[in-house]
Amino acid sequence: MPSRRDALKSLALGAGALIVGRVGDARAHLAPAPDATPAAAPAPMPAPAGPFTLPALSYAFDALEPHLDAQTMQIHHDKHHAAYVANLNKAVVGKPELASRTVESLLRGLESLPADVRTAVRNHGGGHANHTLLWTSLARDGAHAPKGELAGAIDRSFGSFSQFQDQFNAAAMGVFGSGWAWLAASPKGALSLLATPNQDTPLSQGLVPLLGIDVWEHAYYLKFQNRRAEYVAAFAKVVDWDAISARFAEASKG
Ligand code: MN3
């Protein structure tokens, strides 16, 4: 056990980190030098690295410029989506029966989840699933209109693709606060438009989400500030209708 004098000397020599746990009282009496480096905060418990992981984008952050800007894409993916993944992983620590399932499976069966994790899975699992779907719905040079089965289904349900787009945009504008607007399919292939608050997903209503627009302010505020209508119009320009059409074909297989 070093003496108090030795401890102070060690601190003065910059070796304080080695003994800081034993000389807290001594440190309290030391006037910090003007250029002293602040003591490092204790390292937080590292977030579990799995089982859920942040999927990499298949395109560069600036790939959707000028419609969706690179800085927003990077923060949205690397910070916001990453946080949903990290918090979902925390929620399933010690619950292997949940950790072994897909996030979509968890969200389809929200009501059957243990009460102590239901809200965390709803919010963070929803955030993970919704953003994963979002990134794979966008492309710089994607198809500008639906194809195949989806093209016919949209015409039958909404009158035309143009009328669908107007109604989808109106749904996005109508979300109060943070949430999403969706084009979704029933298990029988019937299309519907809906909006969900927060990170709620059509999966929890027994529907298959085909296309979702994120109208949380974090999705557009850096570039568009309060001009949500401009963001909604820009978003429509980068939807990859090949991807959405393929998703509908998959959903229609049952
Ligand atoms: Mn988001």
mmCIF file of C-alpha atoms and ligand atoms in Angstrom:
data_model
loop_
_atom_site.group_PDB
_atom_site.id
_atom_site.type_symbol
_atom_site.label_atom_id
_atom_site.label_comp_id
_atom_site.label_asym_id
_atom_site.label_seq_id
_atom_site.Cartn_x
_atom_site.Cartn_y
_atom_site.Cartn_z
ATOM 1 C CA MET A 1 0.000 0.000 0.000
ATOM 2 C CA PRO A 2 1.697 3.248 -1.032
ATOM 3 C CA SER A 3 1.776 6.081 1.452
ATOM 4 C CA ARG A 4 -0.320 9.147 0.788
ATOM 5 C CA ARG A 5 2.856 11.063 -0.102
ATOM 6 C CA ASP A 6 3.838 8.371 -2.612
ATOM 7 C CA ALA A 7 0.378 8.448 -4.087
ATOM 8 C CA LEU A 8 0.492 12.193 -4.599
ATOM 9 C CA LYS A 9 3.921 11.897 -6.166
ATOM 10 C CA SER A 10 2.659 9.239 -8.542
ATOM 11 C CA LEU A 11 -0.250 11.418 -9.555
ATOM 12 C CA ALA A 12 2.069 14.312 -10.187
ATOM 13 C CA LEU A 13 4.136 12.064 -12.420
ATOM 14 C CA GLY A 14 1.107 11.216 -14.474
ATOM 15 C CA ALA A 15 0.786 7.660 -13.246
ATOM 16 C CA GLY A 16 -2.442 8.396 -11.430
ATOM 17 C CA ALA A 17 -4.542 6.106 -13.528
ATOM 18 C CA LEU A 18 -2.777 3.102 -12.040
ATOM 19 C CA ILE A 19 -3.759 3.894 -8.502
ATOM 20 C CA VAL A 20 -6.768 6.114 -8.895
ATOM 21 C CA GLY A 21 -9.034 3.588 -7.243
ATOM 22 C CA ARG A 22 -7.103 3.845 -3.978
ATOM 23 C CA VAL A 23 -6.420 7.559 -3.675
ATOM 24 C CA GLY A 24 -9.733 9.186 -4.404
ATOM 25 C CA ASP A 25 -9.485 11.185 -1.181
ATOM 26 C CA ALA A 26 -6.016 12.425 -2.061
ATOM 27 C CA ARG A 27 -7.138 13.539 -5.521
ATOM 28 C CA ALA A 28 -9.920 15.578 -3.981
ATOM 29 C CA HIS A 29 -7.342 17.766 -2.258
ATOM 30 C CA LEU A 30 -5.242 18.362 -5.355
ATOM 31 C CA ALA A 31 -5.912 21.553 -7.216
ATOM 32 C CA PRO A 32 -6.023 20.520 -10.863
ATOM 33 C CA ALA A 33 -3.284 21.971 -13.007
ATOM 34 C CA PRO A 34 -4.721 24.415 -15.548
ATOM 35 C CA ASP A 35 -3.881 22.119 -18.439
ATOM 36 C CA ALA A 36 -4.712 18.867 -16.640
ATOM 37 C CA THR A 37 -6.360 16.233 -18.773
ATOM 38 C CA PRO A 38 -9.743 15.441 -17.236
ATOM 39 C CA ALA A 39 -9.936 11.992 -15.711
ATOM 40 C CA ALA A 40 -11.474 9.542 -18.144
ATOM 41 C CA ALA A 41 -15.028 8.528 -17.318
ATOM 42 C CA PRO A 42 -15.408 4.887 -16.374
ATOM 43 C CA ALA A 43 -15.853 2.812 -19.514
ATOM 44 C CA PRO A 44 -19.534 1.930 -19.985
ATOM 45 C CA MET A 45 -20.490 -1.700 -20.270
ATOM 46 C CA PRO A 46 -19.904 -2.547 -23.926
ATOM 47 C CA ALA A 47 -23.139 -3.171 -25.813
ATOM 48 C CA PRO A 48 -23.517 -6.779 -26.886
ATOM 49 C CA ALA A 49 -22.367 -7.239 -30.479
ATOM 50 C CA GLY A 50 -25.258 -9.463 -31.424
ATOM 51 C CA PRO A 51 -27.318 -11.350 -32.239
ATOM 52 C CA PHE A 52 -28.733 -8.466 -34.299
ATOM 53 C CA THR A 53 -26.330 -6.532 -36.516
ATOM 54 C CA LEU A 54 -26.409 -3.303 -38.457
ATOM 55 C CA PRO A 55 -26.563 -4.156 -42.167
ATOM 56 C CA ALA A 56 -24.175 -2.176 -44.343
ATOM 57 C CA LEU A 57 -25.686 0.009 -47.025
ATOM 58 C CA SER A 58 -25.282 -1.432 -50.509
ATOM 59 C CA TYR A 59 -24.491 2.064 -51.829
ATOM 60 C CA ALA A 60 -22.438 5.062 -50.755
ATOM 61 C CA PHE A 61 -23.863 7.646 -48.372
ATOM 62 C CA ASP A 62 -23.908 10.190 -51.195
ATOM 63 C CA ALA A 63 -25.501 7.821 -53.711
ATOM 64 C CA LEU A 64 -28.945 9.392 -53.352
ATOM 65 C CA GLU A 65 -27.774 12.994 -53.746
ATOM 66 C CA PRO A 66 -29.165 15.507 -54.446
ATOM 67 C CA HIS A 67 -32.496 14.077 -53.271
ATOM 68 C CA LEU A 68 -31.341 12.624 -49.953
ATOM 69 C CA ASP A 69 -28.090 14.118 -48.684
ATOM 70 C CA ALA A 70 -25.000 12.191 -47.656
ATOM 71 C CA GLN A 71 -24.731 13.619 -44.148
ATOM 72 C CA THR A 72 -28.293 12.679 -43.284
ATOM 73 C CA MET A 73 -27.828 9.207 -44.739
ATOM 74 C CA GLN A 74 -24.651 8.649 -42.742
ATOM 75 C CA ILE A 75 -26.045 9.836 -39.416
ATOM 76 C CA HIS A 76 -29.329 8.056 -40.040
ATOM 77 C CA HIS A 77 -27.610 4.747 -40.728
ATOM 78 C CA ASP A 78 -24.500 4.895 -38.541
ATOM 79 C CA LYS A 79 -26.077 6.549 -35.497
ATOM 80 C CA HIS A 80 -29.849 6.154 -35.476
ATOM 81 C CA HIS A 81 -30.167 2.695 -36.993
ATOM 82 C CA ALA A 82 -27.093 1.509 -35.074
ATOM 83 C CA ALA A 83 -28.702 2.639 -31.812
ATOM 84 C CA TYR A 84 -31.841 0.613 -32.507
ATOM 85 C CA VAL A 85 -29.706 -2.454 -33.128
ATOM 86 C CA ALA A 86 -27.652 -1.897 -29.964
ATOM 87 C CA ASN A 87 -30.741 -1.403 -27.812
ATOM 88 C CA LEU A 88 -32.466 -4.433 -29.304
ATOM 89 C CA ASN A 89 -29.400 -6.517 -28.474
ATOM 90 C CA LYS A 90 -29.476 -5.224 -24.907
ATOM 91 C CA ALA A 91 -33.142 -6.135 -24.644
ATOM 92 C CA VAL A 92 -32.547 -9.799 -25.497
ATOM 93 C CA VAL A 93 -29.500 -10.360 -23.267
ATOM 94 C CA GLY A 94 -30.124 -13.555 -21.319
ATOM 95 C CA LYS A 95 -33.136 -14.462 -23.464
ATOM 96 C CA PRO A 96 -31.849 -17.025 -25.968
ATOM 97 C CA GLU A 97 -35.400 -17.952 -26.989
ATOM 98 C CA LEU A 98 -35.799 -14.411 -28.336
ATOM 99 C CA ALA A 99 -32.214 -13.853 -29.482
ATOM 100 C CA SER A 100 -32.452 -16.831 -31.832
ATOM 101 C CA ARG A 101 -35.442 -15.412 -33.739
ATOM 102 C CA THR A 102 -35.493 -12.921 -36.601
ATOM 103 C CA VAL A 103 -36.516 -9.388 -35.767
ATOM 104 C CA GLU A 104 -39.460 -9.763 -38.152
ATOM 105 C CA SER A 105 -40.644 -12.836 -36.279
ATOM 106 C CA LEU A 106 -40.439 -10.968 -32.967
ATOM 107 C CA LEU A 107 -42.446 -8.054 -34.372
ATOM 108 C CA ARG A 108 -45.118 -10.306 -35.893
ATOM 109 C CA GLY A 109 -45.603 -11.868 -32.484
ATOM 110 C CA LEU A 110 -45.263 -8.816 -30.223
ATOM 111 C CA GLU A 111 -48.268 -9.729 -28.098
ATOM 112 C CA SER A 112 -46.794 -13.093 -27.213
ATOM 113 C CA LEU A 113 -43.460 -11.669 -26.029
ATOM 114 C CA PRO A 114 -42.661 -11.428 -22.318
ATOM 115 C CA ALA A 115 -44.028 -8.164 -20.942
ATOM 116 C CA ASP A 116 -40.607 -7.001 -19.766
ATOM 117 C CA VAL A 117 -39.191 -6.867 -23.306
ATOM 118 C CA ARG A 118 -42.278 -6.135 -25.380
ATOM 119 C CA THR A 119 -41.850 -2.365 -25.446
ATOM 120 C CA ALA A 120 -38.118 -2.558 -26.160
ATOM 121 C CA VAL A 121 -38.667 -4.965 -29.051
ATOM 122 C CA ARG A 122 -41.552 -2.859 -30.352
ATOM 123 C CA ASN A 123 -39.427 0.311 -30.344
ATOM 124 C CA HIS A 124 -35.886 -0.874 -31.072
ATOM 125 C CA GLY A 125 -36.773 -4.021 -32.990
ATOM 126 C CA GLY A 126 -39.218 -1.932 -34.981
ATOM 127 C CA GLY A 127 -36.510 0.635 -35.595
ATOM 128 C CA HIS A 128 -34.115 -2.069 -36.775
ATOM 129 C CA ALA A 129 -36.606 -3.751 -39.117
ATOM 130 C CA ASN A 130 -38.036 -0.509 -40.478
ATOM 131 C CA HIS A 131 -34.658 0.976 -41.339
ATOM 132 C CA THR A 132 -33.374 -2.274 -42.834
ATOM 133 C CA LEU A 133 -36.381 -2.224 -45.151
ATOM 134 C CA LEU A 134 -35.867 1.465 -45.864
ATOM 135 C CA TRP A 135 -32.247 1.185 -47.049
ATOM 136 C CA THR A 136 -33.164 -1.645 -49.397
ATOM 137 C CA SER A 137 -36.044 0.359 -50.887
ATOM 138 C CA LEU A 138 -33.858 3.108 -52.303
ATOM 139 C CA ALA A 139 -31.544 3.457 -55.274
ATOM 140 C CA ARG A 140 -30.145 6.262 -57.352
ATOM 141 C CA ASP A 141 -31.198 4.754 -60.656
ATOM 142 C CA GLY A 142 -33.910 2.372 -59.617
ATOM 143 C CA ALA A 143 -37.106 1.725 -61.535
ATOM 144 C CA HIS A 144 -39.382 4.744 -61.378
ATOM 145 C CA ALA A 145 -42.639 2.779 -61.388
ATOM 146 C CA PRO A 146 -43.853 -0.606 -60.188
ATOM 147 C CA LYS A 147 -43.617 -3.627 -62.437
ATOM 148 C CA GLY A 148 -45.354 -6.935 -62.909
ATOM 149 C CA GLU A 149 -47.962 -8.014 -60.380
ATOM 150 C CA LEU A 150 -47.469 -4.927 -58.256
ATOM 151 C CA ALA A 151 -48.159 -2.543 -61.130
ATOM 152 C CA GLY A 152 -51.550 -4.176 -61.721
ATOM 153 C CA ALA A 153 -52.364 -4.348 -58.013
ATOM 154 C CA ILE A 154 -51.604 -0.654 -57.532
ATOM 155 C CA ASP A 155 -53.811 0.278 -60.486
ATOM 156 C CA ARG A 156 -56.668 -1.818 -59.122
ATOM 157 C CA SER A 157 -56.309 -0.504 -55.564
ATOM 158 C CA PHE A 158 -55.572 3.171 -56.169
ATOM 159 C CA GLY A 159 -56.693 3.860 -59.753
ATOM 160 C CA SER A 160 -53.195 4.519 -61.077
ATOM 161 C CA PHE A 161 -49.603 4.772 -59.923
ATOM 162 C CA SER A 162 -49.914 8.553 -59.943
ATOM 163 C CA GLN A 163 -52.964 8.395 -57.685
ATOM 164 C CA PHE A 164 -51.164 5.962 -55.428
ATOM 165 C CA GLN A 165 -48.200 8.356 -55.165
ATOM 166 C CA ASP A 166 -50.492 11.238 -54.215
ATOM 167 C CA GLN A 167 -52.157 9.155 -51.511
ATOM 168 C CA PHE A 168 -48.857 7.793 -50.203
ATOM 169 C CA ASN A 169 -47.436 11.309 -49.972
ATOM 170 C CA ALA A 170 -50.587 12.521 -48.248
ATOM 171 C CA ALA A 171 -50.249 9.702 -45.717
ATOM 172 C CA ALA A 172 -46.640 10.762 -45.084
ATOM 173 C CA MET A 173 -47.712 14.368 -44.610
ATOM 174 C CA GLY A 174 -50.498 13.286 -42.274
ATOM 175 C CA VAL A 175 -48.270 11.565 -39.716
ATOM 176 C CA PHE A 176 -48.380 13.706 -36.586
ATOM 177 C CA GLY A 177 -45.070 13.639 -34.764
ATOM 178 C CA SER A 178 -42.650 10.801 -35.419
ATOM 179 C CA GLY A 179 -43.651 7.791 -37.424
ATOM 180 C CA TRP A 180 -43.913 6.172 -40.820
ATOM 181 C CA ALA A 181 -46.314 5.904 -43.737
ATOM 182 C CA TRP A 182 -46.523 2.574 -45.514
ATOM 183 C CA LEU A 183 -47.613 0.658 -48.533
ATOM 184 C CA ALA A 184 -48.306 -2.821 -47.209
ATOM 185 C CA ALA A 185 -49.771 -6.071 -48.444
ATOM 186 C CA SER A 186 -52.085 -8.492 -46.701
ATOM 187 C CA PRO A 187 -51.200 -12.194 -46.769
ATOM 188 C CA LYS A 188 -53.636 -12.477 -49.700
ATOM 189 C CA GLY A 189 -51.910 -9.680 -51.603
ATOM 190 C CA ALA A 190 -54.402 -6.881 -50.934
ATOM 191 C CA LEU A 191 -52.649 -3.516 -50.824
ATOM 192 C CA SER A 192 -53.227 -0.872 -48.207
ATOM 193 C CA LEU A 193 -51.829 2.471 -47.123
ATOM 194 C CA LEU A 194 -51.358 3.058 -43.442
ATOM 195 C CA ALA A 195 -49.416 5.187 -41.013
ATOM 196 C CA THR A 196 -47.797 4.040 -37.791
ATOM 197 C CA PRO A 197 -46.489 6.073 -34.847
ATOM 198 C CA ASN A 198 -42.921 5.833 -33.558
ATOM 199 C CA GLN A 199 -41.269 2.636 -34.858
ATOM 200 C CA ASP A 200 -44.415 0.545 -35.059
ATOM 201 C CA THR A 201 -44.484 -1.686 -38.122
ATOM 202 C CA PRO A 202 -47.220 -3.192 -40.293
ATOM 203 C CA LEU A 203 -45.677 -6.579 -39.381
ATOM 204 C CA SER A 204 -47.361 -6.299 -35.974
ATOM 205 C CA GLN A 205 -50.725 -5.929 -37.744
ATOM 206 C CA GLY A 206 -50.257 -9.095 -39.781
ATOM 207 C CA LEU A 207 -49.265 -7.142 -42.904
ATOM 208 C CA VAL A 208 -46.148 -7.236 -45.057
ATOM 209 C CA PRO A 209 -44.528 -3.799 -45.393
ATOM 210 C CA LEU A 210 -43.550 -3.116 -49.001
ATOM 211 C CA LEU A 211 -42.438 0.517 -48.812
ATOM 212 C CA GLY A 212 -42.133 2.800 -45.814
ATOM 213 C CA ILE A 213 -41.222 6.448 -45.592
ATOM 214 C CA ASP A 214 -39.587 7.556 -42.365
ATOM 215 C CA VAL A 215 -40.998 10.922 -41.331
ATOM 216 C CA TRP A 216 -39.085 11.244 -38.084
ATOM 217 C CA GLU A 217 -37.378 14.623 -38.253
ATOM 218 C CA HIS A 218 -33.975 12.873 -38.096
ATOM 219 C CA ALA A 219 -34.742 11.546 -41.590
ATOM 220 C CA TYR A 220 -34.838 14.987 -43.184
ATOM 221 C CA TYR A 221 -34.197 17.893 -40.836
ATOM 222 C CA LEU A 222 -30.556 18.595 -41.779
ATOM 223 C CA LYS A 223 -31.440 19.233 -45.415
ATOM 224 C CA PHE A 224 -35.099 20.169 -45.359
ATOM 225 C CA GLN A 225 -35.620 21.517 -41.811
ATOM 226 C CA ASN A 226 -39.401 21.775 -41.327
ATOM 227 C CA ARG A 227 -40.217 21.333 -45.032
ATOM 228 C CA ARG A 228 -41.529 17.800 -44.868
ATOM 229 C CA ALA A 229 -43.370 18.119 -48.181
ATOM 230 C CA GLU A 230 -40.065 18.726 -49.999
ATOM 231 C CA TYR A 231 -38.551 15.683 -48.328
ATOM 232 C CA VAL A 232 -41.539 13.530 -49.260
ATOM 233 C CA ALA A 233 -41.233 14.657 -52.890
ATOM 234 C CA ALA A 234 -37.478 14.009 -52.897
ATOM 235 C CA PHE A 235 -37.962 10.567 -51.350
ATOM 236 C CA ALA A 236 -40.300 9.559 -54.178
ATOM 237 C CA LYS A 237 -37.477 10.195 -56.650
ATOM 238 C CA VAL A 238 -35.192 7.566 -55.119
ATOM 239 C CA VAL A 239 -37.622 4.738 -54.426
ATOM 240 C CA ASP A 240 -36.411 1.624 -56.225
ATOM 241 C CA TRP A 241 -39.624 0.136 -57.608
ATOM 242 C CA ASP A 242 -37.761 -2.949 -58.776
ATOM 243 C CA ALA A 243 -37.076 -3.759 -55.128
ATOM 244 C CA ILE A 244 -40.647 -2.996 -54.049
ATOM 245 C CA SER A 245 -42.084 -5.054 -56.908
ATOM 246 C CA ALA A 246 -39.875 -7.998 -55.975
ATOM 247 C CA ARG A 247 -40.972 -7.681 -52.352
ATOM 248 C CA PHE A 248 -44.619 -7.850 -53.403
ATOM 249 C CA ALA A 249 -43.981 -10.894 -55.580
ATOM 250 C CA GLU A 250 -42.331 -12.589 -52.592
ATOM 251 C CA ALA A 251 -45.167 -11.620 -50.238
ATOM 252 C CA SER A 252 -47.759 -12.892 -52.701
ATOM 253 C CA LYS A 253 -46.264 -16.371 -52.624
ATOM 254 C CA GLY A 254 -47.741 -16.608 -49.124
HETATM 255 MN MN MN3 B 1 -35.150 6.868 -38.982
#
